[in-house]
Structure formats: C-alpha cells, structure tokens
Amino acid sequence: MGDKKKTGLVLTGGGARAAYQVGVLQGISIILREAGWQPERNPYDIICGTSAGAINATTLACYADNFQEGLQKVVQLWEKVTAEQVYRTDSLGVMRSGAKWLSLLSFGWLLRKWRANPPNSLLDNTPLVTLLNRILDFPRLDAALIDGALHALAVTASSYSAGQHITFYQTEADIEPWERSQRIALRSQICVEHLLASSSIPLIFPSIPIYCNGQRQYFGDGSMRQIAPISPAIHLGADRVLVIGAGRLTEQQRDTSTFAQYPTLAQIAGHALSSIFLDSLAADIERMTRINATVSGLTKEQRTKTPLRQIDMLVIAPSERLDEIAARNVHSLPGTVRMLLGAIGATEARGGALASYLLFESSYTCELIGLGVNDALARRASVLQFFDMPEMATLAHEDALKAG
C-alpha cells in the first residue's frame, strides 16, 4: 500500500444476515496472510456500518490496533450467538412484546388500556445492550484513532423524529460534516446507543432515543431511507471501497408455484425488509459504477473541474439465497419465538426472508460464515488486485511450491 490509498470497508444491514460479513472478512484475511500481509495490521482505514453491520464495524474498529484479534472476536461472537443474547425469548418477555403487539394489531382498538401504553415492538432487544457492553472497548477505539491505526468510524441510523438519515462519525482528522438531501453527517463519540439505534429493525425492535444538537430524537434502523450506503466512506476520504452485502444483489427468478397463495404477514414483512436492506445498496453500486465510467473518460483537465473522482470498488455478496438457508434452520429458534413467528407465517418456507433477519442462532450463522469464507476465497484474484498485492501473491505462491 505504498500509494497511500485509503481503504474503506462498508458493512450493510440485515439482522442475523450480518454473520455472512464476518465470513467474507475471514476469507479475505486468509488471502492477505498468504500473500504476506501481517495479520495484526488493519487493512481498512475507514470502517462504515449500518444496522447489524454497524455492530461488526464498531467491533473491528475497537481492535484496529490488532486486526486479527478483532476479527477473531467478531467471528466468535457470530459462531456462538443465540437469540436470547439479542432479544428476550422467555415466555414473559415474548408475551410483553410480541404477543401484546400482535393482539393490538388484531383487535387493539377494543383494549382501551393499551391506548395510553401501546407495545413498542414485536421483540424486546434489551439483552443486546449487555452483549454490546461486553464485547466493545470504546477507550481502545479512541486510542486507535489517536494513534492512526484507524482513520475513521461511521455508524448510520434513521431519525423517525426528524425524518432524516444521519451518519454519526468519529475521527481525529479534520473532516467537516456533510449534508445532502434528507441525509446529514454529525461528528460524534460513537457509543452503544448509536449501535442500538442503527440496528433497530423497524417494527421488530424498539426505536432508540439519541440527543442530536441538544434535542432528543428517536432513531430506527439505518438502512431505512439510506439511498447512498457507500457515500460515508467516500466523504471520510476512502480512495477504494470494499462493500460486503447481506443478500444477493442479482436475484434469479424463483419458482413461484409454492408462493402462489395469498402472502402471509411474514412474507410481506420479509419482502419489505429486503427492500430496505438490499435495494438501496444495489442502486448505489450501479451509481458508483456509472460515475467511475464517466470519470475514467475525462481528460486530466476535465477532472480538475468536477467534484467527482474515481473510486476503486470491490463488492462481495452472497452467492446463495439467505432466506432459503434460514428456512432450513428456523427450527433452531427457541419455542416461544417459533410460536410467535409461526403466528404470522415466518416459520413457513415462504416466510424465510423474515426469519433470515431474526435467526440469531449458531446453526444458521455458522452456515452464513462458511458461505462468506467460500465466496471471498472464490474472489482471490480480485481481492489481491484490490489491495495492490498481485506481486506479493505470486512470490508467496512460488515459495509455497518450493517448500512443497
């Protein structure tokens, strides 16, 4: 990296689907180590995350002074995760949130006592607070930014109160906040509340209050209204960006014979969440590709007259449908949660999309990690080219042949 390019990492949203991201990062780490990269060295100067991707991003950022240690932390987190670490799965907790919410949805207008204190969400994610406080080391993050092991961290959330999409960023560099239509950036000290807000899936998890400019605003999942998920990395100075998606960017036409019935509530909800989490990323990738093509055709003089610049981009996304993997593993959810989700059709094959976001169980997440590793290894040449390491890779390969 003698050219001093700043490398950005963009981790998108997707609930439990975010386990795929750490598999990709693990695969890339294997490729880089084999090419001679020091495992402790952080490959990503700028790390940006949204929704569950914000949790992965912040964990990695906290260990930017020893990237391999941070990667192991986040891999172990997803390998051993259980639903009860993320949201309440006990009968009382499910009754207080999910069952009450569904009852209100069905005939809440008859229950006067709920008008003053309605349920806030389908699931109660208070256990996630304990999990985040256990795995994150914010003083270490501050030190990494001061020492230069990390250039910037950004976490994005959506304000229900202001109707704006807000990127909270932390850096020691002199980077002014930016503002675009319906989206702004605020320099902040990233904390647990930002992660809870960014990962608060609409209707599924409760909104989170955060004080912005002296006013309390309620926030939800950062993937909502996120029309340019790659933008924060570029604003923070990235010259090249690795984007890891949480869903297939080009969906093949599926067999609709099993989906010909009237859609269940879970099927509709899963479709809506996929639109929130996946569509904006695909559109932004297309936009970046067009911008790169336009800039590459300009003369040097023309480039000085435009704010646009060419950004090297590598995109890695699942090669398989994650909703189908979820449908195979939905039985691993706790019985209380299966009963709740079964009431809206999420345990059926056609409800797999919704289940794929809520299936925080190791049988599912380990399968996603394995898929991520394989997808990354399949892109070995692209990864080495992205990091400008083809010569090192050739030498490492020759040494391995000699050793053999």
XYZ file of C-alpha atoms in Angstrom:
404
model
C 0.000 0.000 0.000
C 2.849 2.348 -0.883
C 0.462 4.557 -2.831
C -1.096 5.581 0.498
C -4.594 4.923 -0.746
C -7.205 4.964 1.990
C -9.259 1.783 2.018
C -12.870 1.895 3.141
C -14.923 -1.025 4.402
C -18.711 -0.797 4.067
C -20.804 -3.290 6.040
C -24.507 -3.111 5.277
C -27.543 -4.104 7.324
C -29.510 -7.296 7.595
C -30.001 -8.518 11.169
C -28.682 -12.063 11.567
C -27.612 -11.993 7.923
C -24.607 -9.926 9.048
C -22.889 -13.182 10.047
C -22.088 -13.545 6.344
C -19.954 -10.399 6.508
C -17.527 -11.809 9.068
C -17.139 -14.921 6.932
C -16.118 -12.743 3.981
C -13.686 -10.792 6.178
C -12.236 -14.051 7.450
C -11.758 -15.294 3.885
C -10.090 -12.033 2.847
C -7.817 -12.236 5.880
C -6.712 -15.719 4.785
C -5.934 -14.425 1.293
C -3.956 -11.450 2.592
C -1.955 -13.507 5.096
C -0.993 -15.993 2.391
C 0.205 -13.024 0.308
C 2.430 -11.768 3.130
C 0.143 -9.350 4.967
C 0.904 -9.000 8.670
C -2.207 -10.295 10.493
C -2.088 -7.587 13.181
C -2.146 -4.781 10.616
C -5.542 -3.235 9.948
C -6.335 -3.374 6.182
C -9.184 -0.849 6.466
C -8.517 2.825 7.174
C -12.209 3.753 7.208
C -14.909 1.425 8.544
C -18.583 2.187 7.982
C -21.508 0.129 9.227
C -25.274 0.153 9.149
C -27.741 -1.905 11.204
C -26.118 -5.187 12.313
C -23.231 -4.206 10.056
C -22.630 -1.287 12.436
C -22.037 -3.757 15.267
C -19.498 -5.657 13.161
C -17.884 -2.404 12.047
C -17.532 -0.986 15.556
C -16.155 -4.238 16.964
C -13.466 -4.303 14.275
C -12.748 -0.602 14.835
C -12.249 -1.155 18.567
C -9.464 -3.612 17.741
C -7.902 -1.663 14.870
C -4.538 -1.832 16.668
C -4.651 -5.638 16.255
C -6.992 -6.503 13.418
C -6.647 -10.277 13.719
C -7.684 -10.121 17.367
C -10.741 -8.044 16.451
C -11.677 -10.385 13.617
C -11.483 -13.370 15.948
C -13.694 -11.548 18.462
C -16.425 -10.869 15.922
C -16.200 -14.349 14.368
C -16.561 -15.983 17.791
C -19.493 -13.698 18.540
C -21.408 -14.935 15.495
C -20.313 -18.556 15.843
C -21.747 -18.750 19.360
C -24.654 -16.305 19.137
C -28.088 -17.259 20.453
C -31.364 -15.444 20.041
C -31.627 -14.858 23.790
C -28.429 -12.766 23.637
C -30.135 -10.384 21.197
C -33.789 -10.281 22.275
C -35.918 -11.742 25.036
C -37.046 -15.283 24.272
C -38.579 -16.177 27.635
C -42.351 -16.555 27.819
C -42.851 -13.396 29.870
C -40.684 -11.310 27.557
C -42.421 -12.598 24.434
C -45.854 -12.025 25.981
C -44.979 -8.457 26.945
C -43.745 -7.527 23.498
C -44.675 -9.858 20.657
C -47.962 -11.344 21.804
C -49.174 -7.955 23.005
C -48.102 -6.342 19.732
C -49.891 -8.938 17.610
C -53.014 -8.683 19.757
C -53.007 -4.917 19.405
C -52.567 -5.319 15.656
C -55.594 -7.626 15.558
C -58.075 -6.006 17.952
C -56.183 -3.409 19.984
C -58.851 -0.817 19.327
C -61.045 -2.807 21.752
C -58.449 -2.731 24.517
C -58.641 0.757 25.947
C -55.869 0.126 28.472
C -53.304 -0.182 25.639
C -54.119 3.149 24.077
C -52.076 5.015 26.683
C -49.220 2.469 26.769
C -49.072 0.547 23.491
C -46.363 -2.096 22.859
C -43.306 -0.608 21.146
C -42.144 -3.530 19.031
C -42.529 -7.185 18.151
C -39.428 -8.169 20.154
C -37.639 -6.766 23.212
C -33.915 -6.411 22.431
C -32.690 -5.299 25.878
C -30.306 -8.330 26.078
C -28.378 -6.812 23.173
C -27.288 -3.961 25.463
C -25.458 -6.422 27.728
C -23.863 -8.166 24.745
C -22.575 -4.933 23.232
C -21.166 -3.656 26.515
C -19.343 -6.966 26.923
C -17.652 -7.107 23.515
C -16.891 -3.438 22.807
C -13.904 -1.483 24.115
C -14.528 2.186 23.321
C -11.368 3.539 25.058
C -9.389 1.234 22.763
C -11.283 2.705 19.784
C -10.331 6.219 20.892
C -6.680 5.173 21.170
C -6.711 3.556 17.717
C -7.996 6.772 16.168
C -5.435 8.901 18.018
C -2.536 6.559 17.131
C -3.535 6.338 13.460
C -4.385 2.627 13.421
C -7.807 3.755 12.162
C -8.733 6.883 10.209
C -12.490 6.973 10.858
C -15.539 5.003 12.004
C -19.071 5.759 10.831
C -22.419 4.389 12.029
C -25.669 5.279 10.289
C -29.198 5.463 11.737
C -32.548 6.872 10.621
C -34.334 9.544 12.663
C -38.070 8.970 12.979
C -38.332 12.360 14.665
C -36.585 14.488 12.028
C -37.243 12.304 9.013
C -33.526 12.373 8.237
C -30.910 9.779 7.617
C -27.943 10.545 9.898
C -24.376 9.243 9.756
C -22.529 9.564 13.071
C -18.781 9.541 12.524
C -15.754 9.579 14.799
C -12.292 10.608 13.611
C -9.263 12.627 14.662
C -8.948 14.030 11.135
C -10.229 17.451 10.124
C -13.359 16.301 8.285
C -16.288 18.678 8.193
C -19.851 17.270 8.494
C -21.596 16.940 5.157
C -25.209 17.421 4.182
C -27.222 16.081 1.280
C -30.941 15.813 0.552
C -32.601 14.084 3.552
C -29.237 12.876 4.889
C -26.638 14.546 7.080
C -23.494 13.653 8.993
C -22.659 14.511 12.598
C -19.278 14.187 14.285
C -19.921 12.118 17.425
C -18.385 9.927 20.070
C -19.714 6.537 18.983
C -21.357 4.582 21.808
C -23.742 1.687 22.408
C -26.816 3.857 21.810
C -25.702 4.552 18.241
C -25.392 0.833 17.555
C -28.769 0.053 19.110
C -30.362 2.771 17.008
C -28.650 1.707 13.791
C -29.705 -1.939 14.258
C -33.283 -1.297 15.382
C -35.174 -3.126 12.627
C -38.475 -1.264 12.057
C -41.435 -2.718 13.997
C -39.269 -5.667 15.117
C -37.127 -3.771 17.662
C -37.973 -0.556 19.579
C -36.700 2.857 18.494
C -33.803 4.392 20.430
C -33.516 7.983 21.728
C -30.318 9.909 20.958
C -29.604 13.570 21.628
C -28.665 15.427 18.448
C -27.829 19.120 18.552
C -29.388 19.387 22.010
C -32.670 17.694 21.064
C -33.856 14.169 21.727
C -34.708 12.266 18.579
C -35.910 8.686 18.181
C -33.978 6.506 15.762
C -34.519 3.287 13.897
C -32.556 1.070 11.543
C -30.034 2.945 9.437
C -30.923 1.020 6.294
C -34.208 2.899 6.058
C -34.007 5.733 3.524
C -30.303 5.002 3.035
C -30.122 5.889 -0.633
C -26.298 6.032 -0.739
C -24.763 3.451 1.657
C -21.284 3.799 0.120
C -21.277 7.599 0.458
C -19.996 7.905 4.086
C -16.790 6.023 3.258
C -16.107 8.382 0.352
C -16.867 11.518 2.386
C -14.433 10.281 5.028
C -11.653 10.008 2.444
C -11.706 6.487 1.017
C -9.991 6.027 -2.357
C -11.163 2.442 -2.673
C -14.071 0.684 -1.037
C -14.782 -2.923 -0.150
C -18.544 -3.439 0.073
C -19.935 -6.568 1.700
C -23.637 -7.113 1.143
C -26.060 -9.225 3.146
C -28.160 -10.515 0.275
C -27.824 -11.471 -3.370
C -27.602 -8.347 -5.489
C -28.963 -10.027 -8.612
C -31.777 -12.364 -7.616
C -32.601 -15.169 -10.009
C -36.236 -15.781 -10.800
C -37.533 -18.254 -8.227
C -40.121 -20.953 -8.698
C -43.333 -19.138 -7.823
C -45.514 -22.246 -7.614
C -45.056 -22.500 -3.826
C -45.634 -18.758 -3.411
C -48.873 -18.541 -5.388
C -51.075 -18.389 -2.288
C -52.131 -15.123 -0.730
C -48.996 -13.758 1.038
C -48.669 -14.170 4.784
C -47.836 -11.240 7.038
C -44.311 -12.658 7.370
C -43.930 -12.889 3.606
C -44.961 -9.260 3.186
C -42.716 -8.162 6.078
C -39.765 -10.101 4.652
C -40.295 -8.516 1.245
C -40.415 -5.058 2.849
C -37.235 -5.675 4.865
C -35.413 -6.950 1.786
C -36.383 -3.747 0.013
C -34.986 -1.722 2.921
C -31.766 -3.678 3.312
C -30.869 -4.716 -0.227
C -32.316 -2.445 -2.910
C -30.510 0.781 -1.979
C -27.121 -0.957 -1.965
C -27.661 -2.424 -5.434
C -28.716 1.003 -6.745
C -25.716 2.723 -5.148
C -23.309 0.184 -6.640
C -24.795 0.852 -10.077
C -24.442 4.603 -9.478
C -20.795 4.237 -8.432
C -20.070 2.111 -11.490
C -21.542 4.765 -13.783
C -19.579 7.541 -12.034
C -16.332 5.584 -12.370
C -17.011 5.015 -16.062
C -17.736 8.718 -16.570
C -14.627 9.909 -14.704
C -12.352 7.443 -16.491
C -13.385 9.001 -19.805
C -12.449 12.550 -18.766
C -9.173 14.269 -19.548
C -6.904 15.371 -16.715
C -8.067 18.959 -17.188
C -11.736 17.953 -17.130
C -11.204 16.005 -13.893
C -9.957 19.143 -12.146
C -13.285 20.828 -12.911
C -15.543 18.161 -11.401
C -16.006 17.098 -7.760
C -16.386 13.502 -8.944
C -13.470 11.124 -8.507
C -12.885 7.538 -9.444
C -13.251 5.090 -6.554
C -11.920 1.548 -6.840
C -14.667 -0.774 -5.645
C -14.869 -4.458 -4.787
C -18.292 -5.894 -3.986
C -18.778 -9.314 -2.393
C -22.310 -10.562 -1.771
C -23.863 -13.975 -1.003
C -23.818 -16.492 -3.835
C -26.844 -18.267 -2.338
C -30.258 -17.096 -1.160
C -30.045 -16.499 2.581
C -33.807 -16.885 3.057
C -33.535 -20.484 1.842
C -30.708 -21.141 4.322
C -32.870 -19.581 7.053
C -35.827 -21.796 6.165
C -33.621 -24.849 6.745
C -32.602 -23.603 10.202
C -35.736 -21.935 11.564
C -36.320 -24.941 13.837
C -33.305 -23.852 15.941
C -35.165 -20.812 17.282
C -36.497 -21.048 20.860
C -40.012 -22.483 21.058
C -41.570 -19.241 22.264
C -40.144 -17.330 19.314
C -41.112 -20.056 16.827
C -44.664 -19.870 18.156
C -44.720 -16.077 17.833
C -43.266 -16.055 14.332
C -45.400 -19.020 13.336
C -48.487 -16.920 14.039
C -47.536 -14.631 11.159
C -46.177 -17.348 8.866
C -42.440 -16.802 9.366
C -41.732 -20.485 10.002
C -43.057 -21.462 6.577
C -40.741 -21.659 3.564
C -42.252 -18.538 2.045
C -41.648 -16.660 5.321
C -37.933 -17.436 5.211
C -36.996 -13.867 4.323
C -38.292 -12.511 7.639
C -36.752 -15.410 9.560
C -33.383 -14.740 7.913
C -33.152 -11.390 9.726
C -34.124 -12.747 13.170
C -32.419 -16.147 13.239
C -29.648 -15.346 15.693
C -28.736 -18.992 16.217
C -25.383 -20.642 15.534
C -26.764 -23.336 13.206
C -27.734 -20.540 10.810
C -24.944 -18.029 11.447
C -22.181 -20.642 11.138
C -23.577 -21.651 7.757
C -23.511 -17.993 6.690
C -19.921 -17.598 7.925
C -18.878 -20.634 5.894
C -20.608 -19.237 2.821
C -18.853 -15.902 3.315
C -15.428 -17.543 3.583
C -16.015 -19.546 0.394
C -17.354 -16.530 -1.519
C -14.274 -14.500 -0.546
C -11.816 -17.265 -1.452
C -13.529 -17.601 -4.822
C -12.619 -13.937 -5.451
C -8.924 -14.331 -4.551
C -7.601 -12.608 -7.678
C -9.988 -9.666 -7.260
C -9.065 -9.293 -3.583
C -5.327 -9.213 -4.301
C -5.832 -6.728 -7.119
C -7.985 -4.534 -4.868
C -5.235 -4.388 -2.243
C -2.492 -3.933 -4.893
C -0.785 -7.173 -3.886
C -0.533 -9.336 -7.038
C 3.294 -9.449 -6.959
C 3.375 -10.458 -3.295
C 0.823 -13.152 -4.050
C 2.993 -14.556 -6.845
C 6.056 -14.666 -4.618
C 4.132 -16.351 -1.817
C 2.819 -18.945 -4.264
C 6.320 -19.638 -5.612
C 7.710 -20.027 -2.067
C 4.917 -22.471 -1.255
C 5.759 -24.557 -4.364
C 9.455 -24.617 -3.418
C 8.628 -25.634 0.140
C 6.418 -28.430 -1.189
